[in-house]
XYZ file of C-alpha atoms in Angstrom:
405
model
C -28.952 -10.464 -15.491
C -28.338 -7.345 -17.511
C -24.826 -5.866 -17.695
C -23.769 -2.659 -16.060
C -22.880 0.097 -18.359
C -20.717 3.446 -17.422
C -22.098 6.353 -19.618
C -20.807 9.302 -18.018
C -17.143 9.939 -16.653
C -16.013 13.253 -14.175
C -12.652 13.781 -13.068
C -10.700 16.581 -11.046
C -7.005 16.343 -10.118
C -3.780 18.180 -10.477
C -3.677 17.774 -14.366
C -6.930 19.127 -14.540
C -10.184 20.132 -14.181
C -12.085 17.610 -16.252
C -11.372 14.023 -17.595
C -10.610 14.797 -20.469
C -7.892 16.983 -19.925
C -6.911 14.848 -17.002
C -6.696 11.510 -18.987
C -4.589 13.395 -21.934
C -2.184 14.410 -19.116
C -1.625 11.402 -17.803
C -1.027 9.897 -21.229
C 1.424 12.077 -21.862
C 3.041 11.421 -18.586
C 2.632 14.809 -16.895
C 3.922 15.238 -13.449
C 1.150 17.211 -11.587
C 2.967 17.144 -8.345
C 3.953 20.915 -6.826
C 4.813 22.271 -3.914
C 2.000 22.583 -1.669
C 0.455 25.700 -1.037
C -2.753 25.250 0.860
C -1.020 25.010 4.483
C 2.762 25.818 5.840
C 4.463 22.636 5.204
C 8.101 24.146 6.847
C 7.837 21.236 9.641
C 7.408 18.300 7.180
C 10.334 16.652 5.634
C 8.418 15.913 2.539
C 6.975 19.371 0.870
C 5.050 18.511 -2.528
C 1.864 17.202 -3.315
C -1.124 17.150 -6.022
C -3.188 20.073 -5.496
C -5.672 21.015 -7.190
C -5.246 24.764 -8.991
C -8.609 25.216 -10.687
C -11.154 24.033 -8.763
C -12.994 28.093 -8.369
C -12.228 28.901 -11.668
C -15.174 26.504 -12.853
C -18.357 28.267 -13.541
C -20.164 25.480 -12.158
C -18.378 25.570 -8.537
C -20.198 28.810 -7.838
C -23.618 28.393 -7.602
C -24.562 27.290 -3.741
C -26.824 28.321 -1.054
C -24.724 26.128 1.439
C -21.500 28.608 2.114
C -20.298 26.861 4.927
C -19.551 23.265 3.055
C -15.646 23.212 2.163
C -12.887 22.071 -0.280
C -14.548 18.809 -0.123
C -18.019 18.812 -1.375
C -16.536 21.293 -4.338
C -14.620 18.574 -5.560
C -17.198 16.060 -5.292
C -19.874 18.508 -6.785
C -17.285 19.022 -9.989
C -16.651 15.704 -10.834
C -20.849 14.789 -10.072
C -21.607 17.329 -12.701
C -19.097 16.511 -15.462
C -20.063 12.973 -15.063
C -24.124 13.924 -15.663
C -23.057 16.008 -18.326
C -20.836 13.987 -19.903
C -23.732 11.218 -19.562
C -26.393 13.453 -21.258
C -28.659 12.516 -18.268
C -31.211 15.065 -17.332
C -32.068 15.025 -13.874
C -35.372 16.691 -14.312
C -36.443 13.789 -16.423
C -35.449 11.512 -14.178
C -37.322 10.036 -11.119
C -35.174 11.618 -8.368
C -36.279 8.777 -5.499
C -34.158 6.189 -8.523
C -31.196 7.765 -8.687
C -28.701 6.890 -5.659
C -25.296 8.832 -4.697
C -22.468 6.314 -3.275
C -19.373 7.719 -3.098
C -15.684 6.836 -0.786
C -13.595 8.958 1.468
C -10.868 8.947 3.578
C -11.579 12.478 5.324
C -14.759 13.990 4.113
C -15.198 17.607 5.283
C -12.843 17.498 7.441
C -10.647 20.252 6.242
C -13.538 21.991 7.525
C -12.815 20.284 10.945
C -9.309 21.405 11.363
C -10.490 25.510 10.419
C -13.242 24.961 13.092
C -10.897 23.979 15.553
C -7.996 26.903 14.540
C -11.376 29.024 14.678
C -12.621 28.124 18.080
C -9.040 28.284 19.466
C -8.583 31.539 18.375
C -12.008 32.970 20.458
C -13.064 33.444 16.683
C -17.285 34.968 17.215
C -17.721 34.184 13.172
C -17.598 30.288 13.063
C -20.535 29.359 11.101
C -22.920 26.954 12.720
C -22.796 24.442 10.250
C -19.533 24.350 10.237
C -18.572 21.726 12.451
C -21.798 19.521 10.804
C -19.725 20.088 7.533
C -16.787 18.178 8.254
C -18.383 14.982 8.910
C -17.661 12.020 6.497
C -21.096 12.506 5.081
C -21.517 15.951 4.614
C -20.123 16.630 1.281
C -22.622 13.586 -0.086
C -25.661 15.657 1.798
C -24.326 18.794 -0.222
C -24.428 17.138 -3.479
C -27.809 15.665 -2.849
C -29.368 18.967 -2.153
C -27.321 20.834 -5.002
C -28.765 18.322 -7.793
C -32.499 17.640 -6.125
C -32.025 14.066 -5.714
C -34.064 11.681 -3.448
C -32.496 8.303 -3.998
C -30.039 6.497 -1.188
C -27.057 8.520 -0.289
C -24.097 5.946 0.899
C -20.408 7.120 2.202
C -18.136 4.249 1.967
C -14.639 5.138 4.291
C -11.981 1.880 4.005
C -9.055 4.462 4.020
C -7.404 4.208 0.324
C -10.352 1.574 -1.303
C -13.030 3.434 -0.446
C -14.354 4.540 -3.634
C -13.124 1.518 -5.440
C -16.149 -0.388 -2.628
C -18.470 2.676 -3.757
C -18.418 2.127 -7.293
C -18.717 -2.244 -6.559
C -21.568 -1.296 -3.943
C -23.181 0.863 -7.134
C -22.803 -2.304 -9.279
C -24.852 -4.306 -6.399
C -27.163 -1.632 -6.239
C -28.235 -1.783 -10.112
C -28.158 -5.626 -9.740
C -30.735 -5.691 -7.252
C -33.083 -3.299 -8.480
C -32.231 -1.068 -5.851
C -31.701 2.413 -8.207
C -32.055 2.664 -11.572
C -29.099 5.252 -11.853
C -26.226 5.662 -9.321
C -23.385 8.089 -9.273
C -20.450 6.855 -7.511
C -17.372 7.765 -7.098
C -15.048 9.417 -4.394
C -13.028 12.333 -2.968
C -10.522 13.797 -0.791
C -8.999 17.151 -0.328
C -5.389 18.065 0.771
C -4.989 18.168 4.685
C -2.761 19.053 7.080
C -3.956 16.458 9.540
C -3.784 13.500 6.940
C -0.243 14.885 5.781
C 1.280 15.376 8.780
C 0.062 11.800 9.773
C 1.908 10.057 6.737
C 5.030 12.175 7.758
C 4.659 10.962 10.968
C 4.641 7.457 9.870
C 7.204 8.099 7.474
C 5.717 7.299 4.186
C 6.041 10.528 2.506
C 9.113 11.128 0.445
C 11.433 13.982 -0.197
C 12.074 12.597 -3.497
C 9.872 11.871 -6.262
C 7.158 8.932 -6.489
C 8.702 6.338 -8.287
C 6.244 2.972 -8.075
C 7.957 -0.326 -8.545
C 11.424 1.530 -9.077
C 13.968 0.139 -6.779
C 14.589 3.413 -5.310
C 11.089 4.339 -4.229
C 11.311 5.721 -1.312
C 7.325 6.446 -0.322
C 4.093 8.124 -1.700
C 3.355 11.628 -2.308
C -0.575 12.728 -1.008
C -2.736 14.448 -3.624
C -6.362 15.431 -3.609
C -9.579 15.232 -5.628
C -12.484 13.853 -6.525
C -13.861 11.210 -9.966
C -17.277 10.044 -10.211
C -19.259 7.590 -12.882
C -22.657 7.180 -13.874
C -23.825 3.618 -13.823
C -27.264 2.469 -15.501
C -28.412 -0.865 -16.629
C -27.185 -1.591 -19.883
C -30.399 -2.200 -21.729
C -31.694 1.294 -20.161
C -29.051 3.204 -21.595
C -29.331 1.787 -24.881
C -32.862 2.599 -24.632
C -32.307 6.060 -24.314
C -28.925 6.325 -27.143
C -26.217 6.710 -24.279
C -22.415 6.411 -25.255
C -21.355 3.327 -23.585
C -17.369 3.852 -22.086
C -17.410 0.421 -20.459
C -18.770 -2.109 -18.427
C -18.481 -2.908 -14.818
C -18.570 -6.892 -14.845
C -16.946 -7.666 -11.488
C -15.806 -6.341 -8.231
C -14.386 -8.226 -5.732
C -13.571 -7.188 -1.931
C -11.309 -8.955 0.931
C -9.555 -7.780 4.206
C -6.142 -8.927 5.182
C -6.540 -8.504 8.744
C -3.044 -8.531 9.008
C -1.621 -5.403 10.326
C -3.029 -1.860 10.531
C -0.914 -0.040 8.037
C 1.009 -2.353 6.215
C -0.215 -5.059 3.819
C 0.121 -8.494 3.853
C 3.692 -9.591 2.625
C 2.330 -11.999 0.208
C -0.686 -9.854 -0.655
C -3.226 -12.429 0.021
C -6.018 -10.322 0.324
C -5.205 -8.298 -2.745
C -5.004 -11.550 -4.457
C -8.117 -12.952 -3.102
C -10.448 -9.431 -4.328
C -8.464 -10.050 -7.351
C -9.936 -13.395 -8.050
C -12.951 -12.195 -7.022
C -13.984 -9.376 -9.546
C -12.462 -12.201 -12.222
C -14.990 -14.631 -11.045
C -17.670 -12.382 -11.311
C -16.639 -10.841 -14.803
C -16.046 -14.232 -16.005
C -12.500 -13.369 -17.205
C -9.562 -16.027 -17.486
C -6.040 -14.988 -17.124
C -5.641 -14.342 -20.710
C -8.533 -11.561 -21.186
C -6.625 -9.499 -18.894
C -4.839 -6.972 -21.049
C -4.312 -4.319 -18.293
C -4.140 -3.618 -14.228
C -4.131 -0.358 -12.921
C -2.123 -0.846 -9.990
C -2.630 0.453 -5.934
C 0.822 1.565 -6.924
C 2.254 3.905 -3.610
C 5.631 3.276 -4.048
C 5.709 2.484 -0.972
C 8.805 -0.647 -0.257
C 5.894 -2.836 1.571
C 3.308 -2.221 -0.889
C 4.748 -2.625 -4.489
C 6.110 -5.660 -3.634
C 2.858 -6.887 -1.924
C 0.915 -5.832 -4.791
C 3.332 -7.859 -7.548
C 3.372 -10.799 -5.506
C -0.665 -10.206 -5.662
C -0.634 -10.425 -9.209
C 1.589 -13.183 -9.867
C -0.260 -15.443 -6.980
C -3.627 -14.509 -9.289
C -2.018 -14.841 -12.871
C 1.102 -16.928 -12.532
C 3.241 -16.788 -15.968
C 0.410 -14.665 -17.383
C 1.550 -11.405 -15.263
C 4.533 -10.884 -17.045
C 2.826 -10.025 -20.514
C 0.312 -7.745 -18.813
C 1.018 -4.175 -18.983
C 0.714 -2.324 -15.014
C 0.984 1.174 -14.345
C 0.339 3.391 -11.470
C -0.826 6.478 -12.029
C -0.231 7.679 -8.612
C 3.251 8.743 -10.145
C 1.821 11.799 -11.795
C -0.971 13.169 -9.332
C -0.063 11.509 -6.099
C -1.794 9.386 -3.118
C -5.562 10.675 -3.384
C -6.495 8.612 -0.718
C -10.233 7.371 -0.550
C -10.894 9.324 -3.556
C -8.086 7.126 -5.658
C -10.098 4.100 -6.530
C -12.389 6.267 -8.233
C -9.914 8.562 -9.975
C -7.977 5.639 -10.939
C -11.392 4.309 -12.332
C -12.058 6.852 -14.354
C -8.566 6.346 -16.137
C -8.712 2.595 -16.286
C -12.543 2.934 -18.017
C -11.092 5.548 -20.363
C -7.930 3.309 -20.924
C -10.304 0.673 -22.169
C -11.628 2.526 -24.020
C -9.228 4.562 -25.791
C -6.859 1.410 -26.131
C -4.073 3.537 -24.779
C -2.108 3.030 -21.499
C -0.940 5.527 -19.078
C 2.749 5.360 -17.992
C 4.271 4.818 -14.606
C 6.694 7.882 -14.327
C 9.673 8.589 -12.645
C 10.618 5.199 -13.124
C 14.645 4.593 -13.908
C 16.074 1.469 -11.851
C 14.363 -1.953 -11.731
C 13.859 -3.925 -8.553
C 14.695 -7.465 -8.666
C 11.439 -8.220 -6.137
C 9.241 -6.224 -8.655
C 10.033 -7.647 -12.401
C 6.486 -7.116 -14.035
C 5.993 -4.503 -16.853
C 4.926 -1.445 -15.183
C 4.680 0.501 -18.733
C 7.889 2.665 -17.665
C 7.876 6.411 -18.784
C 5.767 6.148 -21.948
C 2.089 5.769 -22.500
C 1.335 2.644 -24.616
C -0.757 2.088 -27.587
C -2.964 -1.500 -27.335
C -6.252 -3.241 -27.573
C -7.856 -3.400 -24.278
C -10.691 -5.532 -23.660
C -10.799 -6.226 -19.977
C -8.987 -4.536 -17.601
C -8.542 -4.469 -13.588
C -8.110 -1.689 -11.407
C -6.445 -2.051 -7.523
C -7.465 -0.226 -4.425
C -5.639 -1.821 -1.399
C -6.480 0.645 1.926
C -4.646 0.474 5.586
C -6.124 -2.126 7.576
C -6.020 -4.531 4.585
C -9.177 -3.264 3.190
C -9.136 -4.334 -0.644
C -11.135 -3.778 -3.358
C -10.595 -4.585 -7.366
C -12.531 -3.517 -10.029
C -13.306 -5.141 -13.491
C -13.726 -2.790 -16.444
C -14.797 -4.550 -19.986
C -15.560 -3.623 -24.098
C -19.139 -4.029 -24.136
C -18.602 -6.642 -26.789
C -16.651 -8.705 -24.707
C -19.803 -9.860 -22.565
């Protein structure tokens, strides 16, 4: 079966408005975390977030005969285009019923949902009538599809905080089947007041700062955005001379069905998707030379999440390197697995690690190495990336060197 290559990257976040700048960020251990702006946050205990500054300034988020379509679909239309870029793929060269669209979210459009209903509450005679259309799960994907003329399958994947993590693993199934002979996948979500005031309510937002795997964590901090990838049979994009980041050589996907927010305490399921996307990679403990962690900061969840990964590597997890990058650019929610992705491809492939920030006190029930503070220099052949959503919905990625298969 031929391998599946990644040969185009796009990434939007608080540090920035492409990968590039985005990955050098969180290399350096930039905090992109702010005070939000986008909505009146005076009734929230917690107050700061990762917004994104720069999404209008882009000359490509202008062009659209679709006015009504939101936050949302611009984010997911930024990252789509870097990524095709960055691939050298030319669309209008490419059979447009081959190419397929699978991306994850939490909330879709449905920033768009909460102006609708401040609009029709206020007797407001201007709501657009696509408005309400737009803030469906789907309708940023729809949006993207029409933007770049494509015909292929269009699939929204929403398993809260995995969701693009199970976008980009149903893009590998996709290619492996003979089902598309290109697929973008990826994932986004925006900053909302309906998603943040939720987490208040459950009290998982801090007032402090994100510290993953510190003993003082004290919760997660949301963020927004949007990453994407352009996956193509390997032999295909040699054929045609593309740059080869990576290869996706296993995924792996369980449910806890445990609780509905919190994970299980021994992270079974995590442990069981982890063993999974090993399996199908054909890695053995020792290949492993990174994880990009789930990584809230969260109490339940970090030490979930290390159990995870010593239940799956026993002695082996304390020489792997861990990091969570949700320290600098917060909780991006279904659009994390992708984001997180894109930095875990570009970690393999620049043999550098991002840090896990903020991190000053360790916790006896977390004693991996979770790369405190500094970004680390190191070959990386194979390397795993986490998603673990509410409901236990979990999904790991496996990232390779193409001369490791």
């Amino acid at each position: 079966m031929d391998n599946i290559a990644i040969t185009g990257l796009g990434c939007i976040t608080s540090l920035g408005a492409d990968k590039d700048k985005v990955f050098d960020n969180l290399i350096k251990g930039k905090n992109g975390i702010k005070p939000i702006q986008s909505f009146d946050v005076s009734a929230y205990a917690g107050k700061q977030g990762g917004e994104v500054k720069d999404l209008t300034s882009t000359p490509d988020a202008i062009n659209t005969t679709c006015p009504q379509y939101e936050r949302a679909a611009w984010l997911l239309l930024k990252a789509t285009r870097e990524a095709i870029d960055d691939a050298s793929l030319i669309l209008n060269q490419q059979n447009p019923f081959r190419i397929a669209l699978s991306t994850g979210t939490t909330l879709g459009g449905m920033v768009n949902g909460e102006n609708y209903y401040r609009a029709l509450h206020q007797n407001d005679k201007k709501i657009h009538p696509n408005q309400i259309i737009s803030a469906s799960q789907y309708a940023p994907n729809d949006f993207v599809m029409s933007e770049l003329g494509l015909r292929g399958m269009s699939l929204v994947t929403s398993t809260a905080c995995s969701a693009s993590s199970h976008a980009i693993g149903y893009a590998l199934e996709l290619l492996q089947s003979n089902l598309a002979d290109v697929v973008l996948a990826g994932g986004f979500d925006p900053m909302s007041e309906l998603t943040f005031s939720g987490f208040s309510i459950l009290r998982s937002v801090t007032q402090d700062k994100i510290r993953p795997f510190d003993k003082n964590r004290s919760g997660l901090v949301l963020g927004e955005g949007a990453g994407m990838l352009v996956l193509e049979r390997e032999s295909e994009a040699r054929q045609r001379g593309a740059r080869i980041y990576a290869l996706l050589a296993g995924y792996g996907s369980s449910s806890d069905a445990y609780h509905t927010t919190a994970p299980h305490k021994e992270g079974l399921g995590a442990a069981r998707a982890m063993r999974m996307a090993l399996n199908e990679a054909k890695l053995n403990l020792t290949q492993v030379d990174y994880i990009n962690a789930h990584g809230t900061a969260t109490p339940a969840n970090d030490i979930a999440e290390t159990r995870a990964i010593k239940n799956v590597f026993g002695e082996q997890a304390y020489r792997i390197p861990i990091s969570s990058i949700k320290s600098m650019i917060g909780h991006t929610l279904g659009a994390a697995g992708a984001i997180e992705a894109v930095a875990t491809v570009l970690t393999v492939y620049n043999n550098v690690i991002p840090p896990t920030i903020n991190y000053s006190m360790p916790d006896p029930a977390c004693d991996l190495d979770y790369v405190p503070n500094q970004s680390r220099e190191i070959e990386v052949q194979a390397a795993l990336s986490n998603s673990f959503g509410f409901g236990g919905n979990n999904a790991v990625l496996a990232f390779v060197k193409p001369d490791l298969s």
